[in-house]
Tab-separated table of C-alpha atoms and ligand atoms in Angstrom:
chain	number	residue	atom	x	y	z
A	1	MET	CA	-3.891	8.859	-11.746
A	2	VAL	CA	-0.629	9.861	-10.270
A	3	PRO	CA	-1.663	13.216	-8.998
A	4	LEU	CA	-4.739	11.683	-7.332
A	5	LEU	CA	-2.627	9.171	-5.574
A	6	THR	CA	-0.850	11.701	-3.645
A	7	LYS	CA	-4.084	12.498	-1.737
A	8	TYR	CA	-4.465	9.258	-0.242
A	9	LYS	CA	-3.377	8.513	3.207
A	10	ALA	CA	-1.587	5.512	2.014
A	11	MET	CA	-1.177	3.446	-1.029
A	12	ILE	CA	0.120	-0.080	-0.899
A	13	LEU	CA	1.479	-1.714	-3.850
A	14	THR	CA	1.334	-5.380	-4.094
A	15	HIS	CA	3.594	-5.342	-7.181
A	16	SER	CA	6.450	-7.007	-5.707
A	17	SER	CA	6.738	-10.857	-5.607
A	18	SER	CA	4.476	-12.529	-3.189
A	19	PHE	CA	6.556	-14.052	-0.605
A	20	ILE	CA	8.922	-11.329	-0.108
A	21	THR	CA	6.425	-8.493	-0.073
A	22	HIS	CA	6.317	-8.151	3.594
A	23	ILE	CA	9.961	-8.580	4.249
A	24	LEU	CA	10.953	-5.943	1.719
A	25	SER	CA	8.109	-3.519	2.749
A	26	THR	CA	8.834	-3.626	6.469
A	27	SER	CA	12.411	-4.302	6.422
A	28	THR	CA	14.366	-2.890	9.457
A	29	PRO	CA	18.116	-2.253	9.588
A	30	ALA	CA	18.794	-5.017	12.126
A	31	SER	CA	17.805	-8.685	11.610
A	32	SER	CA	15.603	-10.377	14.138
A	33	PRO	CA	13.583	-13.523	13.998
A	34	LEU	CA	10.655	-11.468	13.241
A	35	HIS	CA	12.080	-9.223	10.844
A	36	PRO	CA	14.795	-11.089	8.985
A	37	SER	CA	17.246	-9.077	6.885
A	38	PRO	CA	15.867	-8.704	3.312
A	39	LYS	CA	19.294	-9.068	2.027
A	40	GLY	CA	19.810	-12.235	3.719
A	41	PHE	CA	16.506	-13.443	2.485
A	42	ILE	CA	17.320	-12.460	-1.161
A	43	ASP	CA	20.828	-13.810	-0.836
A	44	SER	CA	19.416	-17.214	0.127
A	45	ILE	CA	17.185	-17.227	-3.056
A	46	LEU	CA	20.223	-16.074	-5.101
A	47	ARG	CA	22.376	-18.876	-3.556
A	48	HIS	CA	19.757	-21.372	-4.454
A	49	LYS	CA	19.682	-19.956	-7.957
A	50	PHE	CA	23.292	-20.050	-8.442
A	51	ARG	CA	23.352	-23.624	-7.032
A	52	GLY	CA	20.568	-24.867	-9.273
A	53	TYR	CA	21.113	-23.085	-12.491
A	54	CYS	CA	24.372	-21.358	-12.895
A	55	SER	CA	27.953	-22.329	-13.414
A	56	ASN	CA	28.958	-18.711	-13.947
A	57	ARG	CA	28.397	-17.084	-10.622
A	58	GLY	CA	29.614	-13.605	-12.010
A	59	VAL	CA	26.868	-13.420	-14.590
A	60	MET	CA	23.984	-14.429	-12.361
A	61	ALA	CA	25.223	-12.137	-9.524
A	62	SER	CA	24.998	-9.242	-11.849
A	63	SER	CA	21.641	-10.330	-13.450
A	64	ILE	CA	19.779	-9.745	-9.861
A	65	LYS	CA	20.739	-6.953	-7.755
A	66	VAL	CA	18.899	-5.896	-4.888
A	67	VAL	CA	18.842	-2.170	-4.611
A	68	GLN	CA	19.169	-1.017	-0.888
A	69	ASN	CA	18.257	2.760	-0.443
A	70	PRO	CA	19.154	4.753	2.733
A	71	ASP	CA	16.095	3.882	4.471
A	72	THR	CA	16.858	0.105	4.002
A	73	ILE	CA	13.870	-0.435	1.816
A	74	SER	CA	14.812	-2.889	-1.095
A	75	TYR	CA	13.248	-2.918	-4.333
A	76	LEU	CA	12.871	-5.585	-6.979
A	77	ASN	CA	12.216	-4.667	-10.595
A	78	GLN	CA	9.468	-6.446	-12.750
A	79	ARG	CA	12.010	-9.059	-14.113
A	80	GLN	CA	13.711	-9.782	-10.701
A	81	ALA	CA	10.193	-10.184	-9.127
A	82	ALA	CA	9.202	-12.757	-11.793
A	83	GLU	CA	12.469	-14.565	-11.452
A	84	VAL	CA	11.989	-14.954	-7.650
A	85	ASP	CA	8.568	-16.303	-8.218
A	86	GLU	CA	9.842	-18.810	-10.695
A	87	ILE	CA	12.209	-20.166	-8.148
A	88	LEU	CA	9.666	-20.191	-5.441
A	89	MET	CA	7.219	-22.019	-7.533
A	90	GLY	CA	9.880	-24.250	-9.310
A	91	PRO	CA	12.675	-25.757	-7.572
A	92	LEU	CA	11.470	-24.633	-4.095
A	93	GLY	CA	8.063	-26.212	-4.653
A	94	PHE	CA	5.596	-23.432	-3.434
A	95	SER	CA	2.052	-23.493	-5.066
A	96	VAL	CA	0.289	-20.415	-6.217
A	97	ASP	CA	-2.350	-20.259	-3.486
A	98	GLN	CA	0.359	-20.823	-0.885
A	99	LEU	CA	2.396	-17.818	-2.178
A	100	MET	CA	-0.993	-15.762	-2.687
A	101	GLU	CA	-1.961	-16.401	0.811
A	102	LEU	CA	1.567	-15.147	2.011
A	103	ALA	CA	1.456	-12.236	-0.216
A	104	GLY	CA	-1.909	-11.044	1.023
A	105	LEU	CA	-1.288	-11.619	4.682
A	106	SER	CA	1.993	-9.765	4.333
A	107	VAL	CA	0.252	-6.798	2.786
A	108	ALA	CA	-2.358	-6.731	5.539
A	109	THR	CA	0.324	-7.152	8.242
A	110	ALA	CA	2.403	-4.391	6.715
A	111	ILE	CA	-0.730	-2.015	6.679
A	112	ALA	CA	-1.466	-2.909	10.348
A	113	GLU	CA	2.032	-2.287	11.426
A	114	VAL	CA	2.144	1.306	9.756
A	115	TYR	CA	-1.427	2.548	9.839
A	116	ASN	CA	-3.342	2.042	13.199
A	117	VAL	CA	-6.847	0.749	12.574
A	118	LYS	CA	-8.554	3.514	14.659
A	119	ASP	CA	-7.332	6.421	12.391
A	120	TYR	CA	-7.068	4.503	9.114
A	121	ASN	CA	-10.077	2.169	9.189
A	122	ARG	CA	-11.572	2.112	5.658
A	123	VAL	CA	-9.461	0.294	3.104
A	124	LEU	CA	-10.223	0.149	-0.602
A	125	THR	CA	-8.588	-2.934	-2.372
A	126	ILE	CA	-8.666	-2.488	-6.192
A	127	CYS	CA	-8.142	-6.023	-7.707
A	128	GLY	CA	-6.996	-6.792	-11.035
A	129	PRO	CA	-7.816	-9.947	-13.024
A	130	GLY	CA	-4.503	-11.971	-12.161
A	131	ASN	CA	-2.623	-13.259	-9.269
A	132	ASN	CA	-1.827	-9.676	-8.204
A	133	GLY	CA	-5.650	-9.187	-7.838
A	134	GLY	CA	-5.702	-12.506	-5.921
A	135	ASP	CA	-3.261	-11.108	-3.431
A	136	GLY	CA	-5.430	-8.152	-2.911
A	137	LEU	CA	-8.407	-10.369	-2.280
A	138	VAL	CA	-6.540	-12.157	0.333
A	139	ALA	CA	-5.215	-9.025	1.919
A	140	ALA	CA	-8.860	-7.704	2.190
A	141	ARG	CA	-9.748	-10.858	4.122
A	142	HIS	CA	-6.879	-10.561	6.646
A	143	LEU	CA	-7.466	-6.638	7.032
A	144	TYR	CA	-11.095	-7.572	8.062
A	145	HIS	CA	-9.632	-9.905	10.759
A	146	PHE	CA	-7.310	-7.234	11.899
A	147	GLY	CA	-10.262	-4.949	12.469
A	148	TYR	CA	-10.305	-2.736	9.462
A	149	LYS	CA	-13.260	-2.166	7.319
A	150	PRO	CA	-12.209	-3.249	3.826
A	151	PHE	CA	-14.052	-2.695	0.519
A	152	VAL	CA	-13.212	-4.393	-2.642
A	153	CYS	CA	-13.413	-3.432	-6.285
A	154	TYR	CA	-12.860	-6.371	-8.502
A	155	PRO	CA	-14.307	-5.414	-11.860
A	156	LYS	CA	-12.648	-8.167	-14.087
A	157	ARG	CA	-13.348	-11.333	-12.353
A	158	THR	CA	-11.442	-14.550	-13.125
A	159	ALA	CA	-13.608	-17.613	-13.042
A	160	LYS	CA	-10.904	-20.192	-11.727
A	161	PRO	CA	-11.663	-21.792	-8.420
A	162	LEU	CA	-8.681	-20.166	-6.609
A	163	TYR	CA	-10.227	-16.713	-7.292
A	164	THR	CA	-13.983	-17.700	-6.804
A	165	GLY	CA	-13.051	-19.366	-3.466
A	166	LEU	CA	-11.477	-16.012	-2.412
A	167	VAL	CA	-14.639	-14.129	-3.456
A	168	THR	CA	-16.823	-16.412	-1.603
A	169	GLN	CA	-14.744	-15.992	1.548
A	170	LEU	CA	-14.931	-12.282	1.348
A	171	GLU	CA	-18.808	-12.373	0.704
A	172	SER	CA	-19.187	-14.691	3.753
A	173	LEU	CA	-17.592	-11.971	5.883
A	174	GLY	CA	-19.939	-9.416	4.422
A	175	ILE	CA	-17.243	-7.375	2.881
A	176	PRO	CA	-18.802	-5.140	0.328
A	177	PHE	CA	-17.861	-5.350	-3.473
A	178	LEU	CA	-18.007	-2.096	-5.261
A	179	SER	CA	-18.305	-1.487	-8.902
A	180	VAL	CA	-16.224	1.033	-10.627
A	181	ASP	CA	-19.275	3.260	-10.841
A	182	ASP	CA	-19.800	2.995	-6.964
A	183	LEU	CA	-16.537	4.782	-6.576
A	184	PRO	CA	-16.414	8.376	-5.772
A	185	ILE	CA	-14.236	10.747	-8.025
A	186	ASN	CA	-12.155	11.660	-4.936
A	187	LEU	CA	-11.456	8.248	-3.308
A	188	SER	CA	-9.644	10.021	-0.380
A	189	GLU	CA	-13.000	11.262	0.869
A	190	ASP	CA	-14.213	7.827	1.461
A	191	PHE	CA	-11.245	5.727	2.210
A	192	ASN	CA	-8.076	5.967	4.449
A	193	ILE	CA	-5.969	3.441	2.614
A	194	LEU	CA	-5.946	2.312	-1.219
A	195	VAL	CA	-4.351	-1.021	-1.908
A	196	ASP	CA	-3.243	-1.277	-5.403
A	197	ALA	CA	-3.618	-4.870	-6.500
A	198	MET	CA	-4.423	-4.233	-10.078
A	199	PHE	CA	-1.282	-5.531	-11.763
A	200	GLY	CA	2.113	-7.305	-10.835
A	201	PHE	CA	4.996	-8.349	-12.755
A	202	SER	CA	2.909	-9.466	-15.728
A	203	PHE	CA	1.848	-5.731	-16.458
A	204	HIS	CA	2.686	-4.824	-19.969
A	205	GLY	CA	2.249	-1.544	-21.752
A	206	LYS	CA	2.853	1.941	-20.245
A	207	TYR	CA	2.004	3.708	-17.117
A	208	PHE	CA	0.488	6.996	-17.650
B	1	LIG	N1	3.827	-17.438	-9.031
B	1	LIG	C1	2.992	-16.450	-9.288
B	1	LIG	O1	2.808	-16.328	-10.328
B	1	LIG	C2	2.535	-15.728	-8.235
B	1	LIG	C3	2.331	-14.433	-8.218
B	1	LIG	N2	1.832	-13.683	-7.427
B	1	LIG	C4	1.419	-12.200	-7.555
B	1	LIG	O2	0.961	-12.175	-8.880
B	1	LIG	C5	1.555	-11.214	-9.616
B	1	LIG	C6	1.686	-11.671	-11.009
B	1	LIG	O3	0.453	-12.178	-11.356
B	1	LIG	P1	-0.032	-12.539	-12.857
B	1	LIG	O4	-1.181	-13.274	-12.777
B	1	LIG	O5	1.213	-13.034	-13.688
B	1	LIG	O6	-0.446	-11.171	-13.575
B	1	LIG	P2	-0.693	-9.782	-13.017
B	1	LIG	O7	-1.651	-9.834	-11.849
B	1	LIG	O8	0.533	-8.896	-13.119
B	1	LIG	O9	-1.550	-9.264	-14.266
B	1	LIG	C7	-2.877	-9.695	-14.659
B	1	LIG	C8	-3.287	-9.802	-15.987
B	1	LIG	O10	-3.331	-8.626	-16.507
B	1	LIG	C9	-2.876	-8.609	-17.778
B	1	LIG	N3	-2.267	-7.302	-18.258
B	1	LIG	C10	-1.143	-6.886	-18.079
B	1	LIG	N4	-1.054	-5.540	-18.608
B	1	LIG	C11	-2.245	-5.205	-18.837
B	1	LIG	C12	-2.644	-3.949	-19.453
B	1	LIG	N5	-1.827	-2.989	-19.683
B	1	LIG	N6	-4.013	-3.886	-19.847
B	1	LIG	C13	-4.851	-4.868	-19.505
B	1	LIG	N7	-4.533	-6.171	-18.988
B	1	LIG	C14	-3.082	-6.317	-18.740
B	1	LIG	C15	-1.809	-9.677	-17.829
B	1	LIG	O11	-1.731	-10.430	-19.259
B	1	LIG	C16	-2.274	-10.598	-16.818
B	1	LIG	O12	-2.981	-11.732	-17.438
B	1	LIG	C17	2.911	-10.990	-9.163
B	1	LIG	O13	3.483	-9.640	-9.259
B	1	LIG	C18	2.621	-11.212	-7.477
B	1	LIG	O14	2.273	-10.146	-6.886
B	1	LIG	C19	1.023	-14.123	-6.216
B	1	LIG	O15	1.470	-13.752	-5.022
B	1	LIG	C20	1.016	-15.683	-6.179
B	1	LIG	C21	2.252	-16.385	-6.823
């Protein structure tokens, strides 16, 4: 899969934790009301964590570190992303559908900021069976409203109301659902952008 990916115009990963996806993916060096510093955001989560759970700040401080690269993009690893979600959904009281909506909207907004709709119109969103897949379904809906032409491949559907509702919303907009067999061998011939919403922090096993 990896060699193929290099051919795509863009590949968007929704792997990172929902609420922070956009902030991390579009972070700029300077803070502004629209683009808050990702470090500031993470710091506020960590402060909450320290306050709520930890009497030993040194230990907790070393357990989550935000890696900042020279381009000011920050990354969380799998465990860190899961921990942030636990805090958001626990003491901070966010619900899954609330976070999923924010994650999907953030991904769609990040795409719209970077890839103009005229040149990069056809977006394939490949959705897995869990919450990460749900993020992708939400992203497809917002991309439609931003003027893109989204396509969704959602081969392993989940019967829970949260997911069936998302599917109904996409169907009502006429967004095509493609089976795996419908997909061309060379995805880059048919699509300008690929959104990988297959697995998030619950992925286990090995990448190949
Ligand atoms: N609070 C939350 O949980 C939220 C998370 N958000 C996003 O969702 C993902 C995590 O979602 P989750 O449902 O826990 O699982 P995944 O989507 O990562 O995986 C789905 C499903 O797949 C199974 N699985 C894992 N590895 C494999 C494998 N090798 N082969 C087959 N199946 C596999 C796994 O057991 C899961 O059941 C998180 O990253 C966020 O992006 C939302 O934004 C909402 C809030």
